[in-house]
Coordinates of C-alpha atoms in Angstrom, one line a residue:
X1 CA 0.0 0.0 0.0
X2 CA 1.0 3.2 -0.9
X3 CA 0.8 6.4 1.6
X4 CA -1.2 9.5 0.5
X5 CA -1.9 13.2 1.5
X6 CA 0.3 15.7 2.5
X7 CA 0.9 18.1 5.5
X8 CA -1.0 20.7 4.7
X9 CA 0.0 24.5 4.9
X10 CA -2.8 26.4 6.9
X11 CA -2.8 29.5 5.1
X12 CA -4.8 32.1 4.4
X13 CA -6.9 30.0 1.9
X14 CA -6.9 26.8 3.7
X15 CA -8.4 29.0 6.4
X16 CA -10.8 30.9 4.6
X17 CA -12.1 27.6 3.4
X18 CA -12.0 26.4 6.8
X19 CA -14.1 29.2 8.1
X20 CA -16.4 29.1 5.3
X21 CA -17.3 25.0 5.4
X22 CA -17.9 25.7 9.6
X23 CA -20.2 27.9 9.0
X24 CA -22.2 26.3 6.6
X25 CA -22.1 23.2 9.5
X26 CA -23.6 25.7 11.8
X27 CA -26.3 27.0 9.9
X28 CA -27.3 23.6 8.9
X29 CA -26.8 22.5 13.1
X30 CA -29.0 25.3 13.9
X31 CA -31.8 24.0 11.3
X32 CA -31.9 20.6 13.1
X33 CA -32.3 21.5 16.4
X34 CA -35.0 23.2 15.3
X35 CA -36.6 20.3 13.5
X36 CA -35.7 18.5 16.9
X37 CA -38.5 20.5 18.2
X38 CA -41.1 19.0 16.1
X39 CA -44.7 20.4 17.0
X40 CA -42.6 23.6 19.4
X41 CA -42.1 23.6 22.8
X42 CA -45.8 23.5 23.6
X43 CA -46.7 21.0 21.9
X44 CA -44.2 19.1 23.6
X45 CA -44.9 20.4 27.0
X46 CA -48.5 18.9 26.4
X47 CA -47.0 16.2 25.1
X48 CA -44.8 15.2 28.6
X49 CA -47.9 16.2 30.5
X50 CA -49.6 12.9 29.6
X51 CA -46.4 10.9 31.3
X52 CA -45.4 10.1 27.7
X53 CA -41.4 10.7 26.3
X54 CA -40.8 12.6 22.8
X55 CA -39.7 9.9 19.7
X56 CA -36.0 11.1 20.1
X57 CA -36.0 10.4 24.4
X58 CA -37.9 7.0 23.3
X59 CA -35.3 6.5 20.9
X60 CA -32.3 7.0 22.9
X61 CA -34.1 4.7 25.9
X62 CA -33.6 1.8 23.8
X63 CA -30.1 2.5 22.5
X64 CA -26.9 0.4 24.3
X65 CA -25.7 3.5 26.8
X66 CA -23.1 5.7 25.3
X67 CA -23.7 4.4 21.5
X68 CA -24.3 6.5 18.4
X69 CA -27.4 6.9 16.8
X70 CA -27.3 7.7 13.1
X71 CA -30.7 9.2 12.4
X72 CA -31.6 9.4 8.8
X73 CA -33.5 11.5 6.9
X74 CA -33.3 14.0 9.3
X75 CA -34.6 16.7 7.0
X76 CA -37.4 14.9 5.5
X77 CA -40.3 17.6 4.0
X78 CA -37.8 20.4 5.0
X79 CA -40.0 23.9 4.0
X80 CA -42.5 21.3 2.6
X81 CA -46.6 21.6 3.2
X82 CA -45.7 25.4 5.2
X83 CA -49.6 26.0 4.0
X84 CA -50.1 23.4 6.6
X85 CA -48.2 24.4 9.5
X86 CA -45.0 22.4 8.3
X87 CA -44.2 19.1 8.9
X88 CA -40.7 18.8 11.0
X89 CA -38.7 15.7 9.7
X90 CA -42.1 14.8 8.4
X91 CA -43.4 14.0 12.1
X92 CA -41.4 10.1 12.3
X93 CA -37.8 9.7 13.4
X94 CA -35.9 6.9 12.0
X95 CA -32.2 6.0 11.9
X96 CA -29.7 3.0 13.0
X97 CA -28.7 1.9 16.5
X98 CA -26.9 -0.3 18.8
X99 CA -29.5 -2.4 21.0
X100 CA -27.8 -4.9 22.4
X101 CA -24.6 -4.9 20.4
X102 CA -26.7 -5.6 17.2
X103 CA -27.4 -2.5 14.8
X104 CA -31.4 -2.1 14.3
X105 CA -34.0 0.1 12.2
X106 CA -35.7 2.3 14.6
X107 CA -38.9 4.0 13.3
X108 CA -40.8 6.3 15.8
X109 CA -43.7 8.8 15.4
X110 CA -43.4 12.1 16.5
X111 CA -46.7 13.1 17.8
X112 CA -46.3 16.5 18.4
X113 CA -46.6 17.1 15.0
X114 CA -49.7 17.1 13.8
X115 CA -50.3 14.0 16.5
X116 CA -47.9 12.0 14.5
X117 CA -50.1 12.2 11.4
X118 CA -48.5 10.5 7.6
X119 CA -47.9 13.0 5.1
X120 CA -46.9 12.0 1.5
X121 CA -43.1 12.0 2.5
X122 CA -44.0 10.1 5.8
X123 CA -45.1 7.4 3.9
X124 CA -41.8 7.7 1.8
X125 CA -39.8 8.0 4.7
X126 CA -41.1 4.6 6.0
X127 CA -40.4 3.0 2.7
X128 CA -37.5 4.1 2.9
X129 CA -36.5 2.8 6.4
X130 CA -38.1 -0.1 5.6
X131 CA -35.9 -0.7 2.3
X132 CA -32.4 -0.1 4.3
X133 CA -33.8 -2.9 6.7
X134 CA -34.7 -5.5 3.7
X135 CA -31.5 -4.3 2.1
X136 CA -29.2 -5.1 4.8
X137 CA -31.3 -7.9 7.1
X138 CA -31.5 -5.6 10.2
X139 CA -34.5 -6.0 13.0
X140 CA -37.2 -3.4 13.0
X141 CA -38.5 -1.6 15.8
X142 CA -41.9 0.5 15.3
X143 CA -42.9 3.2 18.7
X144 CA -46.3 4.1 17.4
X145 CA -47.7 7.0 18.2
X146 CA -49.9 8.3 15.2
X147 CA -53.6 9.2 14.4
X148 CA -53.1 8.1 11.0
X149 CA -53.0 9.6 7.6
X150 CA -53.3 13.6 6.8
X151 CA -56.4 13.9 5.3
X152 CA -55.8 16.9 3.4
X153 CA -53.9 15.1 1.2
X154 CA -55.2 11.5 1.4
X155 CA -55.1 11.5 -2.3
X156 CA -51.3 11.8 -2.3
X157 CA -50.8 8.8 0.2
X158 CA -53.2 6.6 0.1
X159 CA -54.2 4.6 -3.4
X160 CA -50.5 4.5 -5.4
X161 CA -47.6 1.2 -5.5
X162 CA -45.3 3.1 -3.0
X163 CA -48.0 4.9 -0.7
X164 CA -49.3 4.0 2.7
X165 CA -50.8 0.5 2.1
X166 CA -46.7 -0.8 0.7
X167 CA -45.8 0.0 4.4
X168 CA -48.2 -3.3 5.3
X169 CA -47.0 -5.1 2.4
X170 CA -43.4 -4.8 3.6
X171 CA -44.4 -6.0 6.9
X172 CA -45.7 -8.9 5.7
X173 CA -42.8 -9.4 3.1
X174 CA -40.3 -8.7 5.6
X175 CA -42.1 -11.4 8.2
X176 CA -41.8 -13.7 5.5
X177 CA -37.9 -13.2 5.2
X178 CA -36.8 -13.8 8.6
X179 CA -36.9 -10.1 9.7
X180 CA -37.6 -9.6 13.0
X181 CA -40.1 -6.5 13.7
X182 CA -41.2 -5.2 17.0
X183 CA -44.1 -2.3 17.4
X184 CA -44.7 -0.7 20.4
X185 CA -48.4 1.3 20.3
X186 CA -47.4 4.5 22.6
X187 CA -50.3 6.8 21.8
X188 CA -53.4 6.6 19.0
X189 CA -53.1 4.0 16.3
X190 CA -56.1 4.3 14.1
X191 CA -57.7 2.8 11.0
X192 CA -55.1 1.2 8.1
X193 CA -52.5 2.9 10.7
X194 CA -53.5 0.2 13.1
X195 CA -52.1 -2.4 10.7
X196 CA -48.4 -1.8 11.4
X197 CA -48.0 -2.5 14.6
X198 CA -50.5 -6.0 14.2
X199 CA -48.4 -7.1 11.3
X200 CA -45.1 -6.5 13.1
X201 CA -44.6 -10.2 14.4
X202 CA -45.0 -8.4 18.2
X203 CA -47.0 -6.0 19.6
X204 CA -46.7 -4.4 23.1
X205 CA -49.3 -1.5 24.6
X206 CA -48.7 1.2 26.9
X207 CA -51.7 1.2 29.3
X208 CA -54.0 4.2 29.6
X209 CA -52.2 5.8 26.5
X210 CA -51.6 3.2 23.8
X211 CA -55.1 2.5 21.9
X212 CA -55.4 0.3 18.6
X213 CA -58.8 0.6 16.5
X214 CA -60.4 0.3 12.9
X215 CA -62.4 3.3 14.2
X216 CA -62.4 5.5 17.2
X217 CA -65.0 6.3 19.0
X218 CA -66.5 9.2 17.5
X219 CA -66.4 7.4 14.0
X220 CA -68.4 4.5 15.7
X221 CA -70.7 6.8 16.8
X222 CA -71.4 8.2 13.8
X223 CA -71.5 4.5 11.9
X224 CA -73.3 2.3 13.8
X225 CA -74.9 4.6 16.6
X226 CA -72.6 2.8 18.9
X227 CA -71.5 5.1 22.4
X228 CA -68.2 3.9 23.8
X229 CA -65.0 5.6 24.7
X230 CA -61.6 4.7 23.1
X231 CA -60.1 2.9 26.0
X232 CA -63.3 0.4 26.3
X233 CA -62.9 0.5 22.0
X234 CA -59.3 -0.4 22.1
X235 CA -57.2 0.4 24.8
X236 CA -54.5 -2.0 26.4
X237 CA -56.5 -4.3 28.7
X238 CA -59.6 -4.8 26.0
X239 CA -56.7 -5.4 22.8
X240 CA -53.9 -8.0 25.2
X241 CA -57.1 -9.4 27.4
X242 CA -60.1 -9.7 25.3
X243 CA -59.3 -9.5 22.1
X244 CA -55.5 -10.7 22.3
X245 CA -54.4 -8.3 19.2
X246 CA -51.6 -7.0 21.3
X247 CA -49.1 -9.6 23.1
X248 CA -47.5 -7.2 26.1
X249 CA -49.2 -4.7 28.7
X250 CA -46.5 -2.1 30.2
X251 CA -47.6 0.4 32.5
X252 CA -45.6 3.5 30.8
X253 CA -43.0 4.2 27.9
X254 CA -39.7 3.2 30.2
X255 CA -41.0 -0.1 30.5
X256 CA -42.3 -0.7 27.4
X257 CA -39.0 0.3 25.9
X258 CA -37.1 -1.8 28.5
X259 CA -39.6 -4.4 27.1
X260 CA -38.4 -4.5 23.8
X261 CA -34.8 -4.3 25.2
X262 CA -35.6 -7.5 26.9
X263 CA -37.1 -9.3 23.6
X264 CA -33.9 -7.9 21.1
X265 CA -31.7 -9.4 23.2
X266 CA -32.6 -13.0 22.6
X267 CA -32.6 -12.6 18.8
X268 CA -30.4 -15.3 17.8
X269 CA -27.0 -14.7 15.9
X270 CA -27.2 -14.8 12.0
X271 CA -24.9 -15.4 9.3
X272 CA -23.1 -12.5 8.1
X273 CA -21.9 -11.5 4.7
X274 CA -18.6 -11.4 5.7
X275 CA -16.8 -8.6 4.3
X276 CA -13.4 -8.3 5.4
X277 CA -12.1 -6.2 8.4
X278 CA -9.0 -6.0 10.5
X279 CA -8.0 -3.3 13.4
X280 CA -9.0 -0.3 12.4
X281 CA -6.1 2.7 12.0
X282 CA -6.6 6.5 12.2
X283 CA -5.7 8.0 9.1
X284 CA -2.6 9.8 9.4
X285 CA -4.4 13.5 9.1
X286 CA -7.2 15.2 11.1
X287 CA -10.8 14.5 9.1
X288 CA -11.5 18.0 10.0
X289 CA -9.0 19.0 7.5
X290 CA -11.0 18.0 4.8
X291 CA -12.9 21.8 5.7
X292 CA -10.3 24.0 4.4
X293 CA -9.3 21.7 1.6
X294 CA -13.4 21.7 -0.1
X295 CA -13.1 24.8 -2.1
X296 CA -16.4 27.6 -1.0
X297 CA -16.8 27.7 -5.3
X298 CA -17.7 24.4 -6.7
X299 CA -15.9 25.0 -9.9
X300 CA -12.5 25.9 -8.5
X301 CA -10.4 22.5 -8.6
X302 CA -8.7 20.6 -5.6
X303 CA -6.7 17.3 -4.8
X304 CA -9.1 14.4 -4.0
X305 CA -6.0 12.4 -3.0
X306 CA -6.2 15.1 0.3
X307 CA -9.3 14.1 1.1
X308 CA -9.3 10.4 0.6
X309 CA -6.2 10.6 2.6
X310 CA -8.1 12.3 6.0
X311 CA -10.5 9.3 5.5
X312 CA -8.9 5.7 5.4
X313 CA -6.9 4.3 7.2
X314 CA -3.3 5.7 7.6
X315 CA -4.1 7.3 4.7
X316 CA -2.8 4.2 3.1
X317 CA -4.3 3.2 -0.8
X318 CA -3.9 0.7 -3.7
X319 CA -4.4 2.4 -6.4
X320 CA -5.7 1.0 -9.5
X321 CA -4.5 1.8 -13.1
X322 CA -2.8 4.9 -11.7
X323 CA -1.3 6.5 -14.4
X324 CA -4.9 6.0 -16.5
X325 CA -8.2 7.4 -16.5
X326 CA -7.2 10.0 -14.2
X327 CA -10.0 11.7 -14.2
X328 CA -11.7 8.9 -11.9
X329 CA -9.5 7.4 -8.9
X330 CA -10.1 3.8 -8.1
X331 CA -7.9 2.0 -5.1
X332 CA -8.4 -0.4 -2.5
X333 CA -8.0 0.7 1.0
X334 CA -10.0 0.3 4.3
X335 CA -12.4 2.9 6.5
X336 CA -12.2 1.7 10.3
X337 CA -10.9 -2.0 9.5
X338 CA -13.0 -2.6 7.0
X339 CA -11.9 -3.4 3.2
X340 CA -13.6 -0.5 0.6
X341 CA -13.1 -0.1 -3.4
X342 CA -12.7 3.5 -3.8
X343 CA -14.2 5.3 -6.8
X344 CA -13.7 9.3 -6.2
X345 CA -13.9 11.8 -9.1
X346 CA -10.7 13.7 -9.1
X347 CA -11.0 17.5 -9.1
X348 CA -7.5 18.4 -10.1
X349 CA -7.0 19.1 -13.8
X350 CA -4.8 16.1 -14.5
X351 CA -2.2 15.2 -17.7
X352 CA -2.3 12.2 -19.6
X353 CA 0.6 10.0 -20.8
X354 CA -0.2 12.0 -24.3
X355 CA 0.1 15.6 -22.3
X356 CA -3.6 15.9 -23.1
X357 CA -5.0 18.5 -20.0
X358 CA -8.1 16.6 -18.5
X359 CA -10.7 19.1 -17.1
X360 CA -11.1 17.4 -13.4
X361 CA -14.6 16.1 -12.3
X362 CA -15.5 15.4 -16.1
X363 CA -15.7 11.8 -16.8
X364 CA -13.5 10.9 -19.8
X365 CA -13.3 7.4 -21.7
X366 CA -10.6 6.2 -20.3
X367 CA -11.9 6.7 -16.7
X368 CA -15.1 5.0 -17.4
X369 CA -13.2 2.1 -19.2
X370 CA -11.5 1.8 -15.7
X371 CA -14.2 2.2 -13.3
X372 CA -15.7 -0.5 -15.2
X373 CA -13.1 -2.7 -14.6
X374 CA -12.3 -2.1 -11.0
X375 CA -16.3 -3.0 -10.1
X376 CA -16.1 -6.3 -11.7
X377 CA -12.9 -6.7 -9.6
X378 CA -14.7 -5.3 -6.9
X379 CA -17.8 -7.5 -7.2
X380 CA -15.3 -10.6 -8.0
X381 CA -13.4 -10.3 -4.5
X382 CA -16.3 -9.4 -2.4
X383 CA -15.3 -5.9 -2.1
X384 CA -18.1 -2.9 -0.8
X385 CA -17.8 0.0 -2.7
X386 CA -17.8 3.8 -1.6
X387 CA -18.6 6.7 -4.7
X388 CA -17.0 9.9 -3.7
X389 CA -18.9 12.3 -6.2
X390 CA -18.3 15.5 -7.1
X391 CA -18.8 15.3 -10.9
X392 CA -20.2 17.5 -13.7
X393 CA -20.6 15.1 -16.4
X394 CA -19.1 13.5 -18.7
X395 CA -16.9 15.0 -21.5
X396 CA -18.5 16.4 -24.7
X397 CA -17.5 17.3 -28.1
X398 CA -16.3 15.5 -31.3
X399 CA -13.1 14.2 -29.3
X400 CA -14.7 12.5 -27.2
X401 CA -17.5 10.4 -28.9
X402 CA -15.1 9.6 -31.6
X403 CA -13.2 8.3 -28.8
X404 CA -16.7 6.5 -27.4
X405 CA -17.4 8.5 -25.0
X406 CA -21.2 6.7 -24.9
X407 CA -19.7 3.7 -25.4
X408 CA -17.5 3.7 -22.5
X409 CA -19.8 5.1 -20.4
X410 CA -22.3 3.0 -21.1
X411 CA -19.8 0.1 -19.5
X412 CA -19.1 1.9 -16.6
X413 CA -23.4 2.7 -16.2
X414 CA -23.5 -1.0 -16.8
X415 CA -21.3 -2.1 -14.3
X416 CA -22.8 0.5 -11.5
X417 CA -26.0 -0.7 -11.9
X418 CA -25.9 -4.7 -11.8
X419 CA -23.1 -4.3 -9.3
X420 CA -24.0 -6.8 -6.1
X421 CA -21.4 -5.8 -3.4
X422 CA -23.0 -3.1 -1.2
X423 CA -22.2 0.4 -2.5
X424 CA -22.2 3.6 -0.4
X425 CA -22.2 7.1 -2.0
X426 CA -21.6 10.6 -0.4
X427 CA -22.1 14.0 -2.8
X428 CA -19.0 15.9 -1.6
X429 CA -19.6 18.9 -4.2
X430 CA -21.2 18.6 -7.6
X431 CA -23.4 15.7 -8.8
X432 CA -24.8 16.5 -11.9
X433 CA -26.7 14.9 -15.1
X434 CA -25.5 11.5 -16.2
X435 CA -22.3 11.6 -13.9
X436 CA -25.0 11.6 -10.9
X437 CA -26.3 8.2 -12.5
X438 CA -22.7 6.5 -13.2
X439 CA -21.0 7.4 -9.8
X440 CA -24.0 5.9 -8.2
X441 CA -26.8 7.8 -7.7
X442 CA -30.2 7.4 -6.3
X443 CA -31.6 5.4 -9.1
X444 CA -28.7 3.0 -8.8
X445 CA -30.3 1.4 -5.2
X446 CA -26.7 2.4 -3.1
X447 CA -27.1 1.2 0.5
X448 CA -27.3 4.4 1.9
X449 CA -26.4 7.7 0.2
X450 CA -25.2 11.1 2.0
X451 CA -24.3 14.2 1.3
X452 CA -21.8 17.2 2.5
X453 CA -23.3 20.2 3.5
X454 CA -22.0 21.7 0.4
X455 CA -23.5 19.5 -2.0
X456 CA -24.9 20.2 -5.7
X457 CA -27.5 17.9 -6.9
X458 CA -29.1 19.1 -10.5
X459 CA -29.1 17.7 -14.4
X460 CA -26.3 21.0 -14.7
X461 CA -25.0 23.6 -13.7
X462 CA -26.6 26.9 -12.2
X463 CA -24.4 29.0 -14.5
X464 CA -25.2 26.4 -17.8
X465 CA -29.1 26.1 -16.5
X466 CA -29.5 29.8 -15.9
X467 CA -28.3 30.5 -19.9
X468 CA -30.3 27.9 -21.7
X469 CA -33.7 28.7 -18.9
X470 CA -33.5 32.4 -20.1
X471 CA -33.1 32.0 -23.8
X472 CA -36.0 29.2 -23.9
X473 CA -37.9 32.0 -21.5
X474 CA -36.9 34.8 -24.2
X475 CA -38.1 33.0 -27.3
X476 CA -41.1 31.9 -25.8
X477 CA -42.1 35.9 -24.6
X478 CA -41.0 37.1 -28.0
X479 CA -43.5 34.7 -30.1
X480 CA -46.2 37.5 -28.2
X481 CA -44.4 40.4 -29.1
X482 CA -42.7 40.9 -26.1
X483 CA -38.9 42.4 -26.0
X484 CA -36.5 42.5 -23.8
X485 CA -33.9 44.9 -22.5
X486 CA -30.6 44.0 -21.0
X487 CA -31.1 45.4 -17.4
X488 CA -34.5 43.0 -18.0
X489 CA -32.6 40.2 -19.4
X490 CA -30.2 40.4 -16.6
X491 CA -32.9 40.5 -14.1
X492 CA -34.9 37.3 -15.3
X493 CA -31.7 35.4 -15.1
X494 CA -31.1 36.0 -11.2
X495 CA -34.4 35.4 -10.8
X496 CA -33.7 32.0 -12.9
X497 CA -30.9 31.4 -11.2
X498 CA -32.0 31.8 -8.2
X499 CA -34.6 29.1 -8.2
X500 CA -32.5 26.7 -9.7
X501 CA -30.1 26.8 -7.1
X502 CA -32.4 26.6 -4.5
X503 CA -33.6 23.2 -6.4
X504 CA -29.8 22.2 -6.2
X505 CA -29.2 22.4 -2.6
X506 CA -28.5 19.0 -0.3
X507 CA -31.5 20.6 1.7
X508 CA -33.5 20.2 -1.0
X509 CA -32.5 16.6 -1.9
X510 CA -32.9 16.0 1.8
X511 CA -36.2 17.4 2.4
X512 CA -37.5 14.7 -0.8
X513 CA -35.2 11.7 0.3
X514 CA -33.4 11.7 -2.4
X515 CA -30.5 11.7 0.6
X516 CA -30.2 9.9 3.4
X517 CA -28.7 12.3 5.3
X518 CA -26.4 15.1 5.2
X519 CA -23.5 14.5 6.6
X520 CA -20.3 15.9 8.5
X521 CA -17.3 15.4 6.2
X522 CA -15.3 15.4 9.3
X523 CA -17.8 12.2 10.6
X524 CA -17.2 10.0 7.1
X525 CA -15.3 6.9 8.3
X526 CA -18.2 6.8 10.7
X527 CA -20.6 7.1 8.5
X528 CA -19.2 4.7 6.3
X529 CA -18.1 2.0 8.8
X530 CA -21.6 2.1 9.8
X531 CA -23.2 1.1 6.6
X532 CA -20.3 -1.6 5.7
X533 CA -20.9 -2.8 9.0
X534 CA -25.0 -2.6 8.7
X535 CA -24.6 -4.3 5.3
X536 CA -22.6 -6.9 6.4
X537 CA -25.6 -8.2 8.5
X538 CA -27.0 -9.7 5.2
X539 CA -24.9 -12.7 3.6
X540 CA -27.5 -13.1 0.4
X541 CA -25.1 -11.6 -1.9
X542 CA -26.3 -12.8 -5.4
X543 CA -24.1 -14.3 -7.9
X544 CA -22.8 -10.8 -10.7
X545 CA -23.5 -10.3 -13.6
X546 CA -23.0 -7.3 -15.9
X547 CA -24.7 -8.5 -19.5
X548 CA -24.0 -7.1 -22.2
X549 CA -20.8 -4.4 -22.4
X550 CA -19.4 -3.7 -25.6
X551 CA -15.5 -3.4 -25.6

């Protein structure tokens, strides 16, 4: 293995890239601690009155003491349905955890917002949570505490393949599968909502707050003419006594969490994938060095070498067809012990054996020809792989498709996409148009997919958008005999600008789960390590193959 990175110098750049990437970490800390407020402070005041914990305290009852959680999704329907109130984190908390030494999918309602009601990205969210745990063979937990789906916007939800009804499907799927899944009804669980918790495979009830039902009481009522309340329709006693829906009674949330504690910890052991780890190393330089080395101007170049070097361990690499396709860098190394294929776009404008300048993050023939390669290799030695994106595309012009640049990139698309090894991506600056697509993007089922704060997620670029936006804009006012001036010209393109770059942000992304999560670049190996380690809880790897490639 060969050592990488360099001391840096901390000057006035380094700094003033520094300064600039911690700020952006604050502002986006500031937005999630108010998203960690859900409903507001009043809501959660009313909330505690009833005895009851928030989703995050129930969360962190059930995690081994002094473990990390890696919540997910954090952002979900970020500035999303404002017209109704807002829906913080889309009013469910989900992430990964240690309960008793074994990582688990933990799903919890937050019912301070909007009493834990499903919006359209609710549902999506729990598709979601419930894909990483198929994907990777991990337990479930459910703490219900919901009164069902928004009915505002029922028709968004409710009829469609990945609405509210797939969340029962996968329960029953994921039953089927070996998958253990334990619910815990904490507050209201009502009508098609009552269905997750009854086809987990058990179901505990907090008394005197937990109620399951088809129909509450005032829907009864107004049915059948039948007068009840909800604790005589539902409640613990009448669903684990008389009706024997539920399987556990606990008097309040602590128990019911220490409960399900109690039940994870005689899960037997299961085969694991078995990726390959040894003692983990430190890399040789400070993670939070990869701050002033991220340029505050996406298009402005840097080494990825730097940053792949504050990430595995000892900064150590085995690089793969060095001296070709430089445009792409491919190596084996490890992340906290365990064995990764590196495929990182490299920002640096590189030369060629031929002296040919290479603009970096474009994706040139060679590269793709070489990525290729290294995921069959990858796939062939049981090898996860980690993207590092920050690409613009790949190269255009009469060069490069006489070259076969569609050709070659078709291989490499090829390859990404029927490739069985777990793959991990993180959006460290640009990810745009069909480089999004061949270093892994959301379409191309990664096990988990983050993003840096300073992320760029669009089909192009703001500055390439904005110009072809305003002349399509232009042309289409001019057919009614409208002109233009150039102060007016100038003005419609900010205003274009603008709202493409809003679409383009990692909030954005985040908010619509087209992220998992964004991420601290200074916390990558732990991010990482997590999802190698998460993935290698499933062993049904099946057998690769890449059809047809044309060489």
């Amino acid at each position: 293995m060969s050592n990488i990175g360099t001391v840096l110098k901390k000057d006035e750049a380094f700094l003033r890239r520094e300064d600039f990437y911690k700020n952006l970490l604050r502002k986006l800390e500031a937005e999630k601690e108010k998203i960690k407020l859900g409903g507001g402070k009043k809501a959660i005041e009313k909330h505690k009155a009833k005895g009851k914990l928030t989703a995050r305290e129930r969360i962190n009852k059930l995690l081994d003491e002094g473990s990390k959680f890696f919540e997910l999704s954090t952002f979900a329907a970020y500035n999303m349905y404002e017209e109704y109130g807002g829906a913080p984190s889309s009013g469910t908390v989900y992430g990964i955890g240690k309960i008793n030494g074994k990582y688990h999918i933990i799903i919890a309602n937050d019912a301070t917002v909007k009493a834990g009601a499903w919006f359209p990205i609710t549902a999506k969210k729990n598709l979601r949570a419930q894909e990483i745990s198929m994907d990777n063979n991990l337990s479930v937990i459910y703490l219900v505490d919901s009164a069902g789906v928004f009915l505002p916007l029922q028709d968004d939800i409710f009829p469609d393949k990945e609405h509210f009804g797939r969340v029962f499907r996968n329960n029953a799927v994921m039953s089927a599968k070996g998958i253990p899944q334990i619910a815990a009804i904490m507050g209201p669980c009502v009508a098609g909502g009552a269905y997750l918790p009854i086809m987990s495979d058990e179901a505990l009830i907090v008394e005197g707050e937990g109620s399951v039902f088809l129909a509450g009481s005032h829907l009864v009522r107004a049915a059948i003419g039948e007068v009840i309340d909800n604790e005589s329709l539902g409640g613990a006693k009448v669903q684990s006594n008389i009706s024997g829906v539920t399987d556990y009674v606990m008097k309040n949330d602590e128990e019911c969490l220490r409960q399900i504690r109690k039940l994870t910890d005689k899960i037997g052991v299961k085969p694991k994938a078995g990726f390959n780890r040894i003692e983990s190393k430190l890399p040789l330089y400070s993670p939070k060095e990869i701050y002033g080395i991220l340029p505050e101007d996406q298009i402005k170049p840097y080494n990825m070498y730097e940053v792949i070097a504050r990430i595995v361990d000892g900064s150590e690499i085995d690089e793969y067809k060095a001296g070709y396709g430089k445009t792409i860098i491919t190596a084996y190394a490890r992340i906290d012990g365990w064995a990764v294929g590196i495929i990182a776009n490299q920002r640096s404008v590189v030369k060629t054996e031929t002296g040919e300048m290479q603009v970096g993050g474009v994706i040139y023939s060679d590269s793709a020809d070489k990525t290729a390669r290294f995921i069959l290799n990858c796939n062939q030695r049981k090898i996860p792989l980690l993207f590092l994106q920050d690409v613009t595309g790949f190269m255009v012009g009469s060069r490069a498709e006489h070259s076969g640049i569609i050709k070659d990139g078709a291989k490499m698309v090829n390859a990404v996409a029927n490739s069985v090894v777990p793959k991990i991506t993180i959006i460290m600056g640009n990810s745009f148009g069909a480089g999004n697509y061949a270093m892994c993007g959301k379409a191309y089922d990664p096990r988990f997919i983050f993003a840096y704060p300073n992320a760029k997620i669009a089909v192009m670029g703001g500055a390439q958008a904005g110009s072809v936006l305003l002349d399509i804009k232009i042309k289409q006012e001019e057919k009614t005999g409208k002109t233009f001036n150039e102060n007016e010209k100038k003005k419609l393109l900010n205003e274009i600008m603008k709202s493409y770059e809003d679409k383009s942000t990692p909030l954005y992304a985040a908010a619509r789960l087209w992220i998992d999560e964004i991420i601290d670049p200074a916390l990558t190996r732990d991010y990482v390590s997590m999802a190698i380690e998460a993935a290698d809880n499933n062993p049904d790897i099946p057998k690769f193959n890449v059809g047809v490639i044309q060489t």
